[in-house]
C-alpha positions as a LaTeX table, in Angstrom:
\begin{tabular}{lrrr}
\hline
Residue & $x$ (\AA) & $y$ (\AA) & $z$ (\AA) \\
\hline
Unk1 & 3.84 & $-19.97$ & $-34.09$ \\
Unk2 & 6.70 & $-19.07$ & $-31.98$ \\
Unk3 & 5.97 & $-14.93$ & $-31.23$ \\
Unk4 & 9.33 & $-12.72$ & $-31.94$ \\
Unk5 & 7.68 & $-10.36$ & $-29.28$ \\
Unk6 & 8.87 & $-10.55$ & $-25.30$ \\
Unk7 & 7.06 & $-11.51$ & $-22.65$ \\
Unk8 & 5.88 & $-9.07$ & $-20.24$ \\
Unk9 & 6.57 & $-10.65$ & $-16.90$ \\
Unk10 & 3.88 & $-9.71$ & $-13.70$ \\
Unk11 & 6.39 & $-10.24$ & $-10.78$ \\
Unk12 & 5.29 & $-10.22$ & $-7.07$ \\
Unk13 & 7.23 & $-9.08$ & $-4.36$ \\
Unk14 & 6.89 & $-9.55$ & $-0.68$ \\
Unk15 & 4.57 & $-7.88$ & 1.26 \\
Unk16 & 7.34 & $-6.14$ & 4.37 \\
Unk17 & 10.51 & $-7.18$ & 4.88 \\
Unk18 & 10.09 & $-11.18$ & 4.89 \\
Unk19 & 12.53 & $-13.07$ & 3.36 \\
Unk20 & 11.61 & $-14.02$ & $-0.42$ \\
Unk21 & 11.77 & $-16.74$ & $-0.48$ \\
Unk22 & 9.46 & $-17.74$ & 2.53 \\
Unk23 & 7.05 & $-16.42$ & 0.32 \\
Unk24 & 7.93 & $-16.64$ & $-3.52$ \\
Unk25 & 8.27 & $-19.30$ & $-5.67$ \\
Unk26 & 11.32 & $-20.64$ & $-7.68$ \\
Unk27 & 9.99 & $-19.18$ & $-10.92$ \\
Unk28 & 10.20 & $-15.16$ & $-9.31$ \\
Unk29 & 13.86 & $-16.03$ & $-9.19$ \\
Unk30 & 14.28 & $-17.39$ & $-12.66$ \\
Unk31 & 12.26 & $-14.42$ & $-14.38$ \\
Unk32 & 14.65 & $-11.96$ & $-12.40$ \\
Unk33 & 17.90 & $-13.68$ & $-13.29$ \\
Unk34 & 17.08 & $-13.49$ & $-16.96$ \\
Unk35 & 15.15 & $-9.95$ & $-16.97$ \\
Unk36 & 16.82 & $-6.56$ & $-17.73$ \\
Unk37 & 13.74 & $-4.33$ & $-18.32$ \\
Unk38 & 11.37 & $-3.28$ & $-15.55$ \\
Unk39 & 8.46 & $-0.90$ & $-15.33$ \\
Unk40 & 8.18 & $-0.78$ & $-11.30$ \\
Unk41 & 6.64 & 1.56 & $-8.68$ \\
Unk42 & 9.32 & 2.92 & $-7.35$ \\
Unk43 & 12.82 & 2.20 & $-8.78$ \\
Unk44 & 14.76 & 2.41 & $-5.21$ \\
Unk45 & 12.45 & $-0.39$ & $-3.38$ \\
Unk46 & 12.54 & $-2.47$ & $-6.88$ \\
Unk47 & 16.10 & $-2.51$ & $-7.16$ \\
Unk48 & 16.13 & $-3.59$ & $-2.90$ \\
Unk49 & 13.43 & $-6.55$ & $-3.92$ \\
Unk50 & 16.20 & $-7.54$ & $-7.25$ \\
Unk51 & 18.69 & $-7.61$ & $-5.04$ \\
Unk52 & 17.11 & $-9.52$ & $-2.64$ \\
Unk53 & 16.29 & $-12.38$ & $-5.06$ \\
Unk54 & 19.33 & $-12.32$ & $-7.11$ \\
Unk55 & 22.10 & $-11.23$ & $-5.12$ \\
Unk56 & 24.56 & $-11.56$ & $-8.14$ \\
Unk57 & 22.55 & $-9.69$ & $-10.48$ \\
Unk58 & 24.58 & $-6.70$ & $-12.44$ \\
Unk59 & 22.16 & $-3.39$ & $-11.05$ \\
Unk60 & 23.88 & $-0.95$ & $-13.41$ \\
Unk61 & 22.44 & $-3.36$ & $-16.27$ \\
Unk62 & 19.05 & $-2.85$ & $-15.58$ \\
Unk63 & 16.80 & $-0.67$ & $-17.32$ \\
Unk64 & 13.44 & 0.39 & $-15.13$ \\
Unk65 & 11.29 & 2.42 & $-15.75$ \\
Unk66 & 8.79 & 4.40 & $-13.02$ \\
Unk67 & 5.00 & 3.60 & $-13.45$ \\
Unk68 & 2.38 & 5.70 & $-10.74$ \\
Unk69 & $-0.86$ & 7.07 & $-10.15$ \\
Unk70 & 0.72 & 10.63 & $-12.06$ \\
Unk71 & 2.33 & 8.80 & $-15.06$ \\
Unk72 & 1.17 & 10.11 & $-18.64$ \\
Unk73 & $-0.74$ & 6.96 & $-20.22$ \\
Unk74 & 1.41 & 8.61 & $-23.45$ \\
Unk75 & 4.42 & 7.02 & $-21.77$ \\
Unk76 & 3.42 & 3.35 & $-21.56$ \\
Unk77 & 4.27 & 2.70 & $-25.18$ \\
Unk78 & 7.70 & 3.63 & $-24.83$ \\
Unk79 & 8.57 & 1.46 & $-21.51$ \\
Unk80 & 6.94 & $-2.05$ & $-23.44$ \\
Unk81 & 8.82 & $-0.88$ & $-26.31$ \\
Unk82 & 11.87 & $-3.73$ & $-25.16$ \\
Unk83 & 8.83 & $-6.16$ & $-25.29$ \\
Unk84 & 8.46 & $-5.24$ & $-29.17$ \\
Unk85 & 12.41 & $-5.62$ & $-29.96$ \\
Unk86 & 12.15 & $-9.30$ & $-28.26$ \\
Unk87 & 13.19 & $-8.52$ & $-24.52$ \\
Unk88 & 10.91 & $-9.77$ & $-21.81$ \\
Unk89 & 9.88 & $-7.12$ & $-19.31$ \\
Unk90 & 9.44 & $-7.37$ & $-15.58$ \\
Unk91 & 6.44 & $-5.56$ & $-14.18$ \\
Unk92 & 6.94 & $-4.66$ & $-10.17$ \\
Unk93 & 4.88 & $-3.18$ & $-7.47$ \\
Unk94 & 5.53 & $-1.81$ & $-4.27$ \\
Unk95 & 4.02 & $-4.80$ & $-2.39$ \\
Unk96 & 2.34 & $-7.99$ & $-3.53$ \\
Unk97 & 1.19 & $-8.23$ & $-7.25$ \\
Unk98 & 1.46 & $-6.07$ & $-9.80$ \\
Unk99 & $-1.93$ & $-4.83$ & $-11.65$ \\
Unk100 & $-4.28$ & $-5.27$ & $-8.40$ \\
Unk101 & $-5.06$ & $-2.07$ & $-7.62$ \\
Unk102 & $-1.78$ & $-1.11$ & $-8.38$ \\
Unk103 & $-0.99$ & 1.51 & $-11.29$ \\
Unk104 & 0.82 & $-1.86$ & $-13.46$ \\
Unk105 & $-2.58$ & $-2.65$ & $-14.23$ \\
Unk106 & $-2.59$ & 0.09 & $-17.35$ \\
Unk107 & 0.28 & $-1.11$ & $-18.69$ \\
Unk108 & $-1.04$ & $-4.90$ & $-19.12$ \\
Unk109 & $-4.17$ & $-3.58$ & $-20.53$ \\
Unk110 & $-2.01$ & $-1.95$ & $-23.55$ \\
Unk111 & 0.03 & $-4.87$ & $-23.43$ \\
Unk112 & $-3.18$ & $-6.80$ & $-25.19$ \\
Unk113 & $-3.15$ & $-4.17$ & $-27.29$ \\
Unk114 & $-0.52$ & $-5.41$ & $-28.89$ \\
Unk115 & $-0.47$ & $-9.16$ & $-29.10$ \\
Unk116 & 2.32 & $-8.31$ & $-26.11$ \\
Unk117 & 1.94 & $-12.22$ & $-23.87$ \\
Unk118 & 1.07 & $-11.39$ & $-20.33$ \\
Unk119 & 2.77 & $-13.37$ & $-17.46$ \\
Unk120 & 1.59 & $-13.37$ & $-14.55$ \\
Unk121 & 3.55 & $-15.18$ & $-11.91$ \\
Unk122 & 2.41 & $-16.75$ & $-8.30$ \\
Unk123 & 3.16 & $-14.79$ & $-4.84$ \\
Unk124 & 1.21 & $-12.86$ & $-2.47$ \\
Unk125 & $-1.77$ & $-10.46$ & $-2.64$ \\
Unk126 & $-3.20$ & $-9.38$ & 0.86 \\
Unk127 & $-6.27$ & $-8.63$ & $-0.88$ \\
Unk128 & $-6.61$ & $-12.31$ & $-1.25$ \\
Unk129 & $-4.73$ & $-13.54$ & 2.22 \\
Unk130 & $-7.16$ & $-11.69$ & 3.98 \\
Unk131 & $-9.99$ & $-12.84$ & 2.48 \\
Unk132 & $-8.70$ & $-16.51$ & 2.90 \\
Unk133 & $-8.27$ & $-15.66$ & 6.80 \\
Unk134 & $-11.36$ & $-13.77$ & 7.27 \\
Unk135 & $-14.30$ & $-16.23$ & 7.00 \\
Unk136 & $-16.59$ & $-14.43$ & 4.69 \\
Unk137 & $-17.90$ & $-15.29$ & 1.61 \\
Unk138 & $-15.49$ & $-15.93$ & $-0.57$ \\
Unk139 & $-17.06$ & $-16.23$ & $-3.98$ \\
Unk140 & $-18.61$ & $-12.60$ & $-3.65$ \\
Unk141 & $-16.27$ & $-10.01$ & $-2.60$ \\
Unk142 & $-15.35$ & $-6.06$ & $-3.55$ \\
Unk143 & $-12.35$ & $-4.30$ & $-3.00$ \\
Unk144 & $-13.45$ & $-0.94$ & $-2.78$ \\
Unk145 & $-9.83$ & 1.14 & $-2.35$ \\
Unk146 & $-9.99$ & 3.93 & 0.11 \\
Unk147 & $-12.73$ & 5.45 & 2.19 \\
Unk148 & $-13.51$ & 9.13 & 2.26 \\
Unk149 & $-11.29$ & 10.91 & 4.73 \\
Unk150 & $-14.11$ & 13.70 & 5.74 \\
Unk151 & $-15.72$ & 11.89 & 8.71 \\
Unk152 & $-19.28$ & 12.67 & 7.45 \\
Unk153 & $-18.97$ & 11.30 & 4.34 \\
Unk154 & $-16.65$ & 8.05 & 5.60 \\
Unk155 & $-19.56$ & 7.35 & 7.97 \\
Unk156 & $-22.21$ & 7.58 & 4.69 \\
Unk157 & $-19.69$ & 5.29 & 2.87 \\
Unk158 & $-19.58$ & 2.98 & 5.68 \\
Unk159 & $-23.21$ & 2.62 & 5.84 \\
Unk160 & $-23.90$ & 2.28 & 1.80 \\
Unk161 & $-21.17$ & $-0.81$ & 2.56 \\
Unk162 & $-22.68$ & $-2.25$ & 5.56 \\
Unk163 & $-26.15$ & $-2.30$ & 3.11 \\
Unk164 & $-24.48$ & $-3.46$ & $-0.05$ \\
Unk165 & $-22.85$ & $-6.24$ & 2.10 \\
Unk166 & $-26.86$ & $-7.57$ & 3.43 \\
Unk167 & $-28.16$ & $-6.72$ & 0.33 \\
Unk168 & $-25.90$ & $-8.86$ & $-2.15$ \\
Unk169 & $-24.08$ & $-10.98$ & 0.66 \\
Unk170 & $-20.91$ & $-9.57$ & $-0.69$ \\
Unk171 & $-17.90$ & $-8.80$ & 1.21 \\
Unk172 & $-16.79$ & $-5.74$ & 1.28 \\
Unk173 & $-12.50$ & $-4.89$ & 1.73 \\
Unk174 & $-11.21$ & $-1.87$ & 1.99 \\
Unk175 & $-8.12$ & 0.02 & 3.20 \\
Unk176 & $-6.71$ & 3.03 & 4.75 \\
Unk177 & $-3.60$ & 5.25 & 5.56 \\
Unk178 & $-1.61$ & 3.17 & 7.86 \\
Unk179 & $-1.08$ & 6.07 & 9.83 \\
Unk180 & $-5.00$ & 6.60 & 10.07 \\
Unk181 & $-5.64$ & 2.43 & 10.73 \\
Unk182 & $-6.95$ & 3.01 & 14.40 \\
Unk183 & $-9.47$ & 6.30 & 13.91 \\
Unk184 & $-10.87$ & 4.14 & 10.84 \\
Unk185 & $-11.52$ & 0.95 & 13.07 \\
Unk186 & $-13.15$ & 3.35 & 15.59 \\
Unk187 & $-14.88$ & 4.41 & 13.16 \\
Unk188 & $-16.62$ & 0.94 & 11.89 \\
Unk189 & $-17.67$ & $-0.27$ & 15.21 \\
Unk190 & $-18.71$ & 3.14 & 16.05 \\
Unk191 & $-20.94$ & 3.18 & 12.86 \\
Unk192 & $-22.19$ & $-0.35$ & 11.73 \\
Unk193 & $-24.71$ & $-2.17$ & 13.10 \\
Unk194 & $-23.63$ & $-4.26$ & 16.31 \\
Unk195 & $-24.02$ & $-7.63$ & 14.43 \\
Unk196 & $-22.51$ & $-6.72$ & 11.74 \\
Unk197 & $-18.70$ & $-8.31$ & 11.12 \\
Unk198 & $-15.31$ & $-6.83$ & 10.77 \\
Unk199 & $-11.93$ & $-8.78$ & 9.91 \\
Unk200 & $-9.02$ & $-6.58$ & 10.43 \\
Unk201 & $-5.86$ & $-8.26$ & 8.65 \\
Unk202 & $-2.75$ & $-6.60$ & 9.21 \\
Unk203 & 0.61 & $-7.57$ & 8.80 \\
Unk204 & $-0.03$ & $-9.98$ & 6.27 \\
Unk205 & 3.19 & $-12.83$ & 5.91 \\
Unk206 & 5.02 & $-10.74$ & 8.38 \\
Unk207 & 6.38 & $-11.88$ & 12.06 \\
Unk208 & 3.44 & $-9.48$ & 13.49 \\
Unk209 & 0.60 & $-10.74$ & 11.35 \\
Unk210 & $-2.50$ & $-9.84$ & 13.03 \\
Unk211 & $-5.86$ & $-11.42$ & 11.73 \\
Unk212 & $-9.14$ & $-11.28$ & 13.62 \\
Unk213 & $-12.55$ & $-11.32$ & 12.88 \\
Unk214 & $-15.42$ & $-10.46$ & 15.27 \\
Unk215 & $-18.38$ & $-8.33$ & 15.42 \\
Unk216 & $-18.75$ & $-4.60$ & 15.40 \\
Unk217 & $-20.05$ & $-4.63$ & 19.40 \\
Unk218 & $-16.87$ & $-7.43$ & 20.06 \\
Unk219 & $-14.66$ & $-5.05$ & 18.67 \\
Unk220 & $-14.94$ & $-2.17$ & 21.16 \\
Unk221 & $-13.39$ & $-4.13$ & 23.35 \\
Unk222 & $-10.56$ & $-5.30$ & 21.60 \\
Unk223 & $-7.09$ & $-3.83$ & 21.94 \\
Unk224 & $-5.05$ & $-3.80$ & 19.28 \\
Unk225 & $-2.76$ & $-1.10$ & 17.90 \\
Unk226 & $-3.12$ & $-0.82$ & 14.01 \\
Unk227 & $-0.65$ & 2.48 & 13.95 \\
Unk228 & 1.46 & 2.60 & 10.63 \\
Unk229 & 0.96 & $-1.20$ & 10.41 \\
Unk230 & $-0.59$ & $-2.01$ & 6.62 \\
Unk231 & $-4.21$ & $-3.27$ & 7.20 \\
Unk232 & $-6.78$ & $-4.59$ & 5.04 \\
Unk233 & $-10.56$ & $-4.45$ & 6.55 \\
Unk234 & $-13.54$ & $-6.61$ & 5.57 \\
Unk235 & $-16.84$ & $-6.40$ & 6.62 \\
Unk236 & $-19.70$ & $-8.29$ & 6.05 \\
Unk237 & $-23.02$ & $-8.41$ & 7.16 \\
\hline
\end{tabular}
């Protein structure tokens, strides 16, 4: 039976400023030709990516709303309302897909809630492209966010990682400030074991993509600036 419910849409963008279509399928560009409702990170960098895909699409039709990290969970209801009047809705993050580790996440889950059918649509994740690049194991993998910014306690983390990682043969991504990237890579060769191995994927579908993967001793003497460059690292032991 044919539901009288939208569709909420899950619709990746790019990952920097590549050109969409080097990187996105056809179907991105047919859900945003037909979509007026959005629930996106940040309206102003939404509306850039719309444009970018559809440069004949009406902005003053749209209708987006602003999902993030402070958003009252009392609000979803009212931004998949469209989806329960029949309108499909567009869900956008800042980079890559929506709803991996990304705040879009809470509004699929009340999505299911109600009977609301969840889209999700093909294009990049860097959580994934650098695990594809790195060489690790593949079918047992954590993303584990941010590490502690206090060094004593980063270190700690690191360490609880490094063990996790021998201990379950898991891989273990993480990520930091991009303005921060080159004290945190210090910090992993300065603090795992010298066998131990580090990818560093930065860049991801850019012009600049960077992807290496060598060992914590290798990597002291490596050069490579990281500085406000976005940078996923894996390590594995």
């Amino acid at each position: 039976m044919k539901s009288d419910k939208g569709n909420l849409y899950l619709i990746p963008c790019t990952l920097g400023d590549t050109p969409p279509f080097e990187v996105l399928p056809l179907l991105v560009k047919k859900a945003v030709e037909h979509i007026e409702y959005y629930i996106v990170e940040h309206e102003k960098s939404a509306r850039r990516f719309i444009k970018s895909v559809d440069s004949k699409k009406n902005q003053n039709s749209l209708k987006i709303e602003e999902i993030n990290k402070f958003t009252n969970s009392e609000d979803i209801p009212n931004m998949l309302q469209p989806c329960l009047e029949g309108h499909d809705v567009g869900v956008i993050s800042d980079a890559g897909c929506p709803g991996i580790a990304d705040p879009g996440a809470n509004v699929v889950a009340y999505a299911h809630t109600k009977g609301i059918k969840v889209v999700p649509l093909v294009g990049p994740s860097s959580i994934l492209m650098a695990m594809m690049a790195s060489g690790f194991n593949g079918q047992n993998f954590a993303f584990n966010g941010y590490l502690p910014i206090d060094k004593g306690e980063r270190k700690s983390e690191i360490k609880r990682l490094e063990k996790r990682s021998q201990q379950e043969n898991q891989s273990q991504l993480f990520i930091e400030t991009p303005y921060r990237n080159n004290q945190m890579l210090e910090s992993l060769h300065n603090t795992l074991q010298g066998n131990t191995s580090i990818c560093v994927a930065c860049d991801i579908t850019l012009p600049t993509e960077y992807i290496r993967t060598a060992t914590a001793t290798e990597w002291k003497r490596i050069k490579v600036d990281l500085h406000k460059r976005p940078t996923l690292f894996i390590i594995q032991q």
